[in-house]
Amino acid sequence: SPGTSTPVTSLFSSTPTVTSEQIEHLHRRFKQLSRDQLTIRKENFDSIPDLEFNPIRGKIVHAFFDKRNLRQESDGLADEINFEDFLTIMSYFRPIEMNMDEEQLDRFRKEKLKFLFHMYDSDHDGKITLQEYRNVVEELLSGNPHLEKESARSIADGAMMEAASICVGQMGPDQVYEGITFEDFLKMWQGIDIETKMHVRFLNMETIAHCY
Amino acid sequence: IPSVSNIVPESCLLIVVGLLVGGLIKGVGEKPPILKSNIFFLFLLPPIILDAGYFLPLRQFTENLGTILIFAVVGTLWNAFFLGGLMYAVCQLGGPGLNHIGLLANLLFGSIISAVDPVAVLAVFEEIHINELLHILVFGESLLNDAVTVVLYHLFEEFANFEQVTIIDIILGFLSFFVVSLGGVFVGVIYGVIAAFTSRFTSHIRVIEPLFVFLYSYMAYLSAELFHLSGIMALIASGVVMRPYVEANISHKSHTTIKYFLKMWSSVSETLIFIFLGVSTVAGNHYWNWTFVISTLLFCLIARVLGVLVLTWFINKFRIVKLTPKDQFIIAYGGLRGAIAFSLCYLLDYKHFGMRDMFLTAIITVIFFTVFVQGMTIRPLVDLLAVKKKQETKRSINEEIHTQFLDHLLTGIEDICGHYGHHHWKDKLNRFNKKYVKKCLIAGERSKEPQLIAFYHKMEMKQAIELVESGGIGKIPSAVSTVSIQNINPKTLPVARILPALSKDKEEEIRKILRNNLQKTRQRLRSYNRHTLVADPYEEAWNQMLLRRQKARQLEQKMNNYLTVPAHKLDSPTMSRARIGSDPLAYEPKADSENLPIITIDPASPQSPESVDLMNEEPKGCSGLPPSPEEDEEGLVMRVKEPSSPGTDDVFTPGTGDSPSNQRMLRCLSDPGPRPEPEEGEPFIPKGQ
């Protein structure tokens, strides 16, 4: 990893995630967001001004409290998260490391895609239904208030049909495609290198601007 | 059996042709023409660069911009000085023939020959289909190093006239680099914005839309060259800046025109350049000096390899996707020299540079070596090293959704971390673009269209066109899957028979709407004008379909008060395509199809008088037969007679029977047009359900 400090493994059961420099910075940020409390709630995220413009703001905040992402056995949403949970979520966005072998790389990729899958699958039932997909597209287009719901819906329908034809192939008129399962989701993402795209650079520690 | 074109890249063959032609001319006793520099720089080079800049894959380019800039700037500087310095040393040791060549002359020579040539790179890399990363790295480098070459060239040329070169001159020279490159980009951006702004108002004169793109880009190039700024960077900048706005404003046909003209011109230019290189080799005065030429060649290669190795080691510290040794080899091997070096050398003044002929010979040797040896061997090497090749993936709507989702997610995470990374800035730029720039530069409604919608529309249009073109042969493309809306949303109830349930005043409404629509078209076509294009059936049909969809939606809202069963809306072509795909036999012509009301329409043609035939009833007096179930699904149907070949615009001969292909997909491409007899009095829907 690009930092000069050694990776810290103590907090996590999985492979080394973030370096101690990065952890320090994130801790400072956490304290800022939580106003020096030990835990953050959903409301604390409202204090980030730039997040207002983000169309999928709701889903992002939701993902921080999703118990599936926090690697907890139970399901549903947590009310508040502590710093360790915050780091767990951040670790999904770590950059790829050069010395990973095939198996590690595959696991790395699946982890990230699982995170994304949970964001799409809002009712936690293990598949992305048509309604959920429509919801995703509507949110993506929510920055354009003059658009009709019709457009978002037809895009989502078209995308769903495309997904069905990729994952199942030819379907007879009375077969029903229930929804996108995680395996199908993996198939859809084959063309995009998620392991190189889904990361946040922590390199320039000095130039990081604080919120206020 | 490998054919010649598999082994030898096109550029080599063209040079050989040039050599033969030159030899022929010389043999006849005439003096063969040499590639004059001003012809090269003014007429042959711009089309190639514009083609490259206009179609530059912007996403990959910006993602790798840091790497490309380092290679272009630092790499070229290193090459120039390393080569110049070493050649000076060689000249000093080289004996009487070379002693008189000073340091500055050698540095000038180094700067001319060190730049990687975009024309040569394009010519060779196009054929080997290498993966996008390597392609954009080498190609981007060849484009951006123009600024460095321009600065160094002018600098050394001037310095050669000075008695003494002071530190101030060197510092000024260093500063002039920024002026040249940024100035070039600035000029390009200005012209790009002007072009985009102009295209906002061209909706009435579609025929000359492509002209503005070419004109403004060329003016950007000339303006930059006028002030000794980097013309290539101006051209690239103007193409990149104007493209998204111009494409949103111009018609589909203009877009196609621009694409094909650019490809045509750039192909012609490229061919001419290589042939001329061959001819000039035969024609020119050469001065062959073994030491000079061989050492030039050797040091060029060494400099390139060293430069790439060192720079990659440095760059890999900052890259997420590191460059492997294989990548480095290809980048080093892809450093081809070409006609720009030749022309730059040709521009040198004999008075100040008496050794110009020797330089020219050396440059031609290096060009030949890189183009022939490296150009021919790169393809087998790519195969041997198993370098990743370009994947031909079609961009799907799913990928677009996912990519946008990911972009927003990463921006959000960056905001949460308080880390202003490049997602944050890209998002800010996009928001600025959407809020201010798009409103100025894009006409009408499209300024507010989000990218996802624009992408979806483009895809739908493409699919509709594909389907029509293949529908002409009567086949459904096998790529169409049988997945339909029923498969993913079983809750959509089977379609009800709308038409029988319509009351009288609904009929009247529908009739009125159709009449209004068709009337509007008629009024628009009243006057013939040379500048009026024959209506594009696809585009006209597209607009009509969108309009009709809007009206049908309004109608549906009213109808919902009357019907208990949800009405079946007009689908997008994608969905109806899918539906048809799922039931290929549903649209065979039925025996009683003649009794059904049919609207025959043809696209506007200037000759025939304007009127619309609302009904084509054969035999007349249809009555009584309710539409068959399949027809119901189509709702408001317009059957279209297809043109006899995809290209012609105005072929509608009455009496051509309904072939299965007609009835299939073409219902969404209907283009009301003029017809001899107005017969609007007829009811659209047969009575007596």
Short mmCIF file of N, CA, C and O in Angstrom, two decimals, chain B residues 19-85:
data_model
loop_
_atom_site.label_atom_id
_atom_site.label_comp_id
_atom_site.label_asym_id
_atom_site.label_seq_id
_atom_site.Cartn_x
_atom_site.Cartn_y
_atom_site.Cartn_z
N LEU B 19 7.67 4.91 -52.97
CA LEU B 19 9.01 4.69 -53.51
C LEU B 19 8.94 4.31 -54.98
O LEU B 19 9.69 4.82 -55.82
N LEU B 20 8.01 3.42 -55.29
CA LEU B 20 7.89 2.98 -56.68
C LEU B 20 7.50 4.14 -57.58
O LEU B 20 8.07 4.34 -58.66
N VAL B 21 6.51 4.90 -57.11
CA VAL B 21 6.05 6.03 -57.91
C VAL B 21 7.19 7.03 -58.11
O VAL B 21 7.42 7.52 -59.22
N GLY B 22 7.90 7.30 -57.01
CA GLY B 22 9.01 8.23 -57.12
C GLY B 22 10.07 7.73 -58.08
O GLY B 22 10.59 8.48 -58.92
N GLY B 23 10.34 6.42 -57.96
CA GLY B 23 11.34 5.85 -58.85
C GLY B 23 10.91 5.94 -60.30
O GLY B 23 11.69 6.26 -61.20
N LEU B 24 9.61 5.73 -60.50
CA LEU B 24 9.07 5.81 -61.85
C LEU B 24 9.25 7.20 -62.43
O LEU B 24 9.70 7.37 -63.57
N ILE B 25 8.87 8.18 -61.62
CA ILE B 25 8.96 9.56 -62.10
C ILE B 25 10.41 9.91 -62.41
O ILE B 25 10.72 10.54 -63.43
N LYS B 26 11.28 9.50 -61.53
CA LYS B 26 12.69 9.81 -61.77
C LYS B 26 13.20 9.10 -63.01
O LYS B 26 13.98 9.65 -63.80
N GLY B 27 12.71 7.86 -63.14
CA GLY B 27 13.15 7.11 -64.30
C GLY B 27 12.74 7.77 -65.61
O GLY B 27 13.45 7.69 -66.61
N VAL B 28 11.57 8.40 -65.56
CA VAL B 28 11.09 9.06 -66.77
C VAL B 28 11.89 10.33 -67.05
O VAL B 28 11.90 10.84 -68.17
N GLY B 29 12.54 10.84 -66.01
CA GLY B 29 13.37 12.02 -66.22
C GLY B 29 12.83 13.26 -65.56
O GLY B 29 13.47 14.30 -65.57
N GLU B 30 11.65 13.15 -64.99
CA GLU B 30 11.08 14.31 -64.31
C GLU B 30 11.59 14.35 -62.88
O GLU B 30 12.12 13.38 -62.36
N LYS B 31 11.36 15.49 -62.26
CA LYS B 31 11.75 15.61 -60.85
C LYS B 31 10.54 15.28 -59.99
O LYS B 31 9.53 15.96 -60.07
N PRO B 32 10.65 14.29 -59.17
CA PRO B 32 9.48 13.92 -58.36
C PRO B 32 9.18 15.00 -57.32
O PRO B 32 10.10 15.64 -56.81
N PRO B 33 7.92 15.19 -56.99
CA PRO B 33 7.56 16.22 -56.02
C PRO B 33 7.95 15.79 -54.61
O PRO B 33 7.84 14.63 -54.26
N ILE B 34 8.38 16.77 -53.85
CA ILE B 34 8.70 16.46 -52.46
C ILE B 34 7.55 16.95 -51.60
O ILE B 34 6.87 17.91 -51.96
N LEU B 35 7.35 16.30 -50.48
CA LEU B 35 6.29 16.70 -49.57
C LEU B 35 6.63 18.06 -48.99
O LEU B 35 7.47 18.18 -48.13
N LYS B 36 5.95 19.08 -49.49
CA LYS B 36 6.22 20.42 -49.00
C LYS B 36 5.63 20.58 -47.61
O LYS B 36 4.53 20.15 -47.34
N SER B 37 6.38 21.29 -46.79
CA SER B 37 5.96 21.36 -45.39
C SER B 37 4.65 22.09 -45.21
O SER B 37 3.86 21.73 -44.36
N ASN B 38 4.45 23.15 -45.99
CA ASN B 38 3.21 23.88 -45.71
C ASN B 38 2.00 23.09 -46.16
O ASN B 38 0.95 23.15 -45.52
N ILE B 39 2.14 22.32 -47.24
CA ILE B 39 1.02 21.45 -47.62
C ILE B 39 0.76 20.44 -46.51
O ILE B 39 -0.39 20.18 -46.15
N PHE B 40 1.84 19.91 -45.99
CA PHE B 40 1.67 18.91 -44.93
C PHE B 40 0.97 19.51 -43.73
O PHE B 40 -0.03 19.01 -43.26
N PHE B 41 1.50 20.63 -43.24
CA PHE B 41 0.97 21.17 -41.99
C PHE B 41 -0.39 21.82 -42.17
O PHE B 41 -1.18 21.84 -41.25
N LEU B 42 -0.64 22.39 -43.35
CA LEU B 42 -1.91 23.08 -43.51
C LEU B 42 -3.03 22.17 -43.98
O LEU B 42 -4.18 22.38 -43.62
N PHE B 43 -2.73 21.17 -44.80
CA PHE B 43 -3.82 20.42 -45.40
C PHE B 43 -3.84 18.94 -45.05
O PHE B 43 -4.90 18.34 -45.00
N LEU B 44 -2.68 18.36 -44.88
CA LEU B 44 -2.69 16.91 -44.67
C LEU B 44 -2.81 16.52 -43.22
O LEU B 44 -3.43 15.52 -42.89
N LEU B 45 -2.22 17.29 -42.33
CA LEU B 45 -2.23 16.90 -40.92
C LEU B 45 -3.54 17.18 -40.21
O LEU B 45 -4.02 16.33 -39.45
N PRO B 46 -4.19 18.36 -40.40
CA PRO B 46 -5.38 18.66 -39.59
C PRO B 46 -6.50 17.63 -39.65
O PRO B 46 -7.07 17.33 -38.60
N PRO B 47 -6.85 17.07 -40.83
CA PRO B 47 -7.97 16.11 -40.78
C PRO B 47 -7.70 14.92 -39.87
O PRO B 47 -8.60 14.46 -39.15
N ILE B 48 -6.46 14.44 -39.88
CA ILE B 48 -6.16 13.29 -39.05
C ILE B 48 -6.30 13.64 -37.58
O ILE B 48 -6.89 12.89 -36.79
N ILE B 49 -5.76 14.80 -37.22
CA ILE B 49 -5.81 15.18 -35.81
C ILE B 49 -7.25 15.46 -35.40
O ILE B 49 -7.67 15.10 -34.30
N LEU B 50 -8.02 16.10 -36.28
CA LEU B 50 -9.41 16.40 -35.92
C LEU B 50 -10.20 15.11 -35.73
O LEU B 50 -10.97 14.98 -34.79
N ASP B 51 -9.97 14.17 -36.62
CA ASP B 51 -10.65 12.89 -36.48
C ASP B 51 -10.30 12.24 -35.15
O ASP B 51 -11.16 11.76 -34.43
N ALA B 52 -9.03 12.29 -34.81
CA ALA B 52 -8.62 11.70 -33.54
C ALA B 52 -9.20 12.45 -32.37
O ALA B 52 -9.67 11.86 -31.40
N GLY B 53 -9.19 13.78 -32.44
CA GLY B 53 -9.66 14.56 -31.30
C GLY B 53 -11.15 14.49 -31.11
O GLY B 53 -11.65 14.40 -30.00
N TYR B 54 -11.90 14.53 -32.21
CA TYR B 54 -13.35 14.53 -32.11
C TYR B 54 -13.84 13.22 -31.52
O TYR B 54 -14.79 13.18 -30.75
N PHE B 55 -13.21 12.11 -31.89
CA PHE B 55 -13.66 10.82 -31.40
C PHE B 55 -12.78 10.29 -30.28
O PHE B 55 -12.70 9.09 -30.07
N LEU B 56 -12.12 11.17 -29.58
CA LEU B 56 -11.24 10.74 -28.50
C LEU B 56 -12.08 10.11 -27.39
O LEU B 56 -13.07 10.69 -26.96
N PRO B 57 -11.71 8.94 -26.92
CA PRO B 57 -12.46 8.35 -25.81
C PRO B 57 -12.14 9.10 -24.52
O PRO B 57 -11.12 8.84 -23.87
N LEU B 58 -13.00 10.04 -24.19
CA LEU B 58 -12.64 11.03 -23.18
C LEU B 58 -12.45 10.44 -21.81
O LEU B 58 -11.58 10.85 -21.05
N ARG B 59 -13.26 9.43 -21.49
CA ARG B 59 -13.20 8.87 -20.16
C ARG B 59 -11.83 8.26 -19.87
O ARG B 59 -11.21 8.55 -18.86
N GLN B 60 -11.37 7.42 -20.81
CA GLN B 60 -10.05 6.82 -20.58
C GLN B 60 -8.95 7.86 -20.63
O GLN B 60 -7.95 7.76 -19.93
N PHE B 61 -9.13 8.85 -21.52
CA PHE B 61 -8.09 9.86 -21.66
C PHE B 61 -7.91 10.62 -20.35
O PHE B 61 -6.79 10.79 -19.86
N THR B 62 -9.03 11.06 -19.74
CA THR B 62 -8.90 11.82 -18.51
C THR B 62 -8.45 10.96 -17.35
O THR B 62 -7.74 11.43 -16.46
N GLU B 63 -8.85 9.70 -17.36
CA GLU B 63 -8.41 8.83 -16.28
C GLU B 63 -6.90 8.67 -16.28
O GLU B 63 -6.27 8.54 -15.24
N ASN B 64 -6.31 8.65 -17.47
CA ASN B 64 -4.88 8.42 -17.57
C ASN B 64 -4.10 9.68 -17.91
O ASN B 64 -2.96 9.61 -18.35
N LEU B 65 -4.71 10.83 -17.69
CA LEU B 65 -4.11 12.06 -18.16
C LEU B 65 -2.74 12.31 -17.54
O LEU B 65 -1.82 12.77 -18.21
N GLY B 66 -2.63 12.01 -16.25
CA GLY B 66 -1.34 12.24 -15.59
C GLY B 66 -0.23 11.46 -16.28
O GLY B 66 0.82 11.99 -16.62
N THR B 67 -0.51 10.16 -16.47
CA THR B 67 0.49 9.31 -17.10
C THR B 67 0.85 9.82 -18.49
O THR B 67 2.02 9.91 -18.86
N ILE B 68 -0.21 10.16 -19.25
CA ILE B 68 0.03 10.60 -20.62
C ILE B 68 0.87 11.87 -20.64
O ILE B 68 1.82 11.99 -21.42
N LEU B 69 0.56 12.79 -19.72
CA LEU B 69 1.31 14.05 -19.71
C LEU B 69 2.77 13.81 -19.36
O LEU B 69 3.66 14.41 -19.95
N ILE B 70 2.99 12.91 -18.42
CA ILE B 70 4.38 12.67 -18.02
C ILE B 70 5.16 12.07 -19.18
O ILE B 70 6.27 12.49 -19.50
N PHE B 71 4.55 11.11 -19.85
CA PHE B 71 5.23 10.54 -21.01
C PHE B 71 5.46 11.58 -22.08
O PHE B 71 6.53 11.67 -22.68
N ALA B 72 4.44 12.40 -22.32
CA ALA B 72 4.54 13.34 -23.43
C ALA B 72 5.58 14.41 -23.14
O ALA B 72 6.43 14.71 -23.97
N VAL B 73 5.50 14.99 -21.97
CA VAL B 73 6.36 16.14 -21.70
C VAL B 73 7.76 15.69 -21.28
O VAL B 73 8.76 15.95 -21.96
N VAL B 74 7.80 14.97 -20.17
CA VAL B 74 9.11 14.58 -19.64
C VAL B 74 9.81 13.61 -20.58
O VAL B 74 11.01 13.72 -20.84
N GLY B 75 9.04 12.69 -21.12
CA GLY B 75 9.62 11.71 -22.02
C GLY B 75 10.24 12.35 -23.25
O GLY B 75 11.36 12.03 -23.65
N THR B 76 9.49 13.28 -23.86
CA THR B 76 10.01 13.92 -25.07
C THR B 76 11.23 14.78 -24.75
O THR B 76 12.21 14.79 -25.51
N LEU B 77 11.15 15.50 -23.64
CA LEU B 77 12.30 16.32 -23.25
C LEU B 77 13.53 15.45 -23.06
O LEU B 77 14.63 15.78 -23.55
N TRP B 78 13.33 14.35 -22.36
CA TRP B 78 14.45 13.44 -22.11
C TRP B 78 15.03 12.95 -23.42
O TRP B 78 16.25 12.99 -23.65
N ASN B 79 14.13 12.50 -24.31
CA ASN B 79 14.58 12.01 -25.61
C ASN B 79 15.40 13.06 -26.34
O ASN B 79 16.49 12.79 -26.86
N ALA B 80 14.84 14.28 -26.38
CA ALA B 80 15.48 15.34 -27.15
C ALA B 80 16.88 15.63 -26.62
O ALA B 80 17.85 15.67 -27.38
N PHE B 81 16.97 15.81 -25.32
CA PHE B 81 18.27 16.21 -24.77
C PHE B 81 19.27 15.07 -24.78
O PHE B 81 20.45 15.25 -25.08
N PHE B 82 18.80 13.91 -24.46
CA PHE B 82 19.68 12.74 -24.47
C PHE B 82 20.26 12.53 -25.86
O PHE B 82 21.47 12.41 -26.07
N LEU B 83 19.35 12.52 -26.83
CA LEU B 83 19.78 12.30 -28.20
C LEU B 83 20.67 13.42 -28.69
O LEU B 83 21.74 13.19 -29.26
N GLY B 84 20.22 14.68 -28.44
CA GLY B 84 21.00 15.82 -28.91
C GLY B 84 22.41 15.81 -28.32
O GLY B 84 23.41 16.00 -29.03
N GLY B 85 22.44 15.55 -27.02
CA GLY B 85 23.74 15.56 -26.36
C GLY B 85 24.67 14.49 -26.91
O GLY B 85 25.84 14.73 -27.24
#
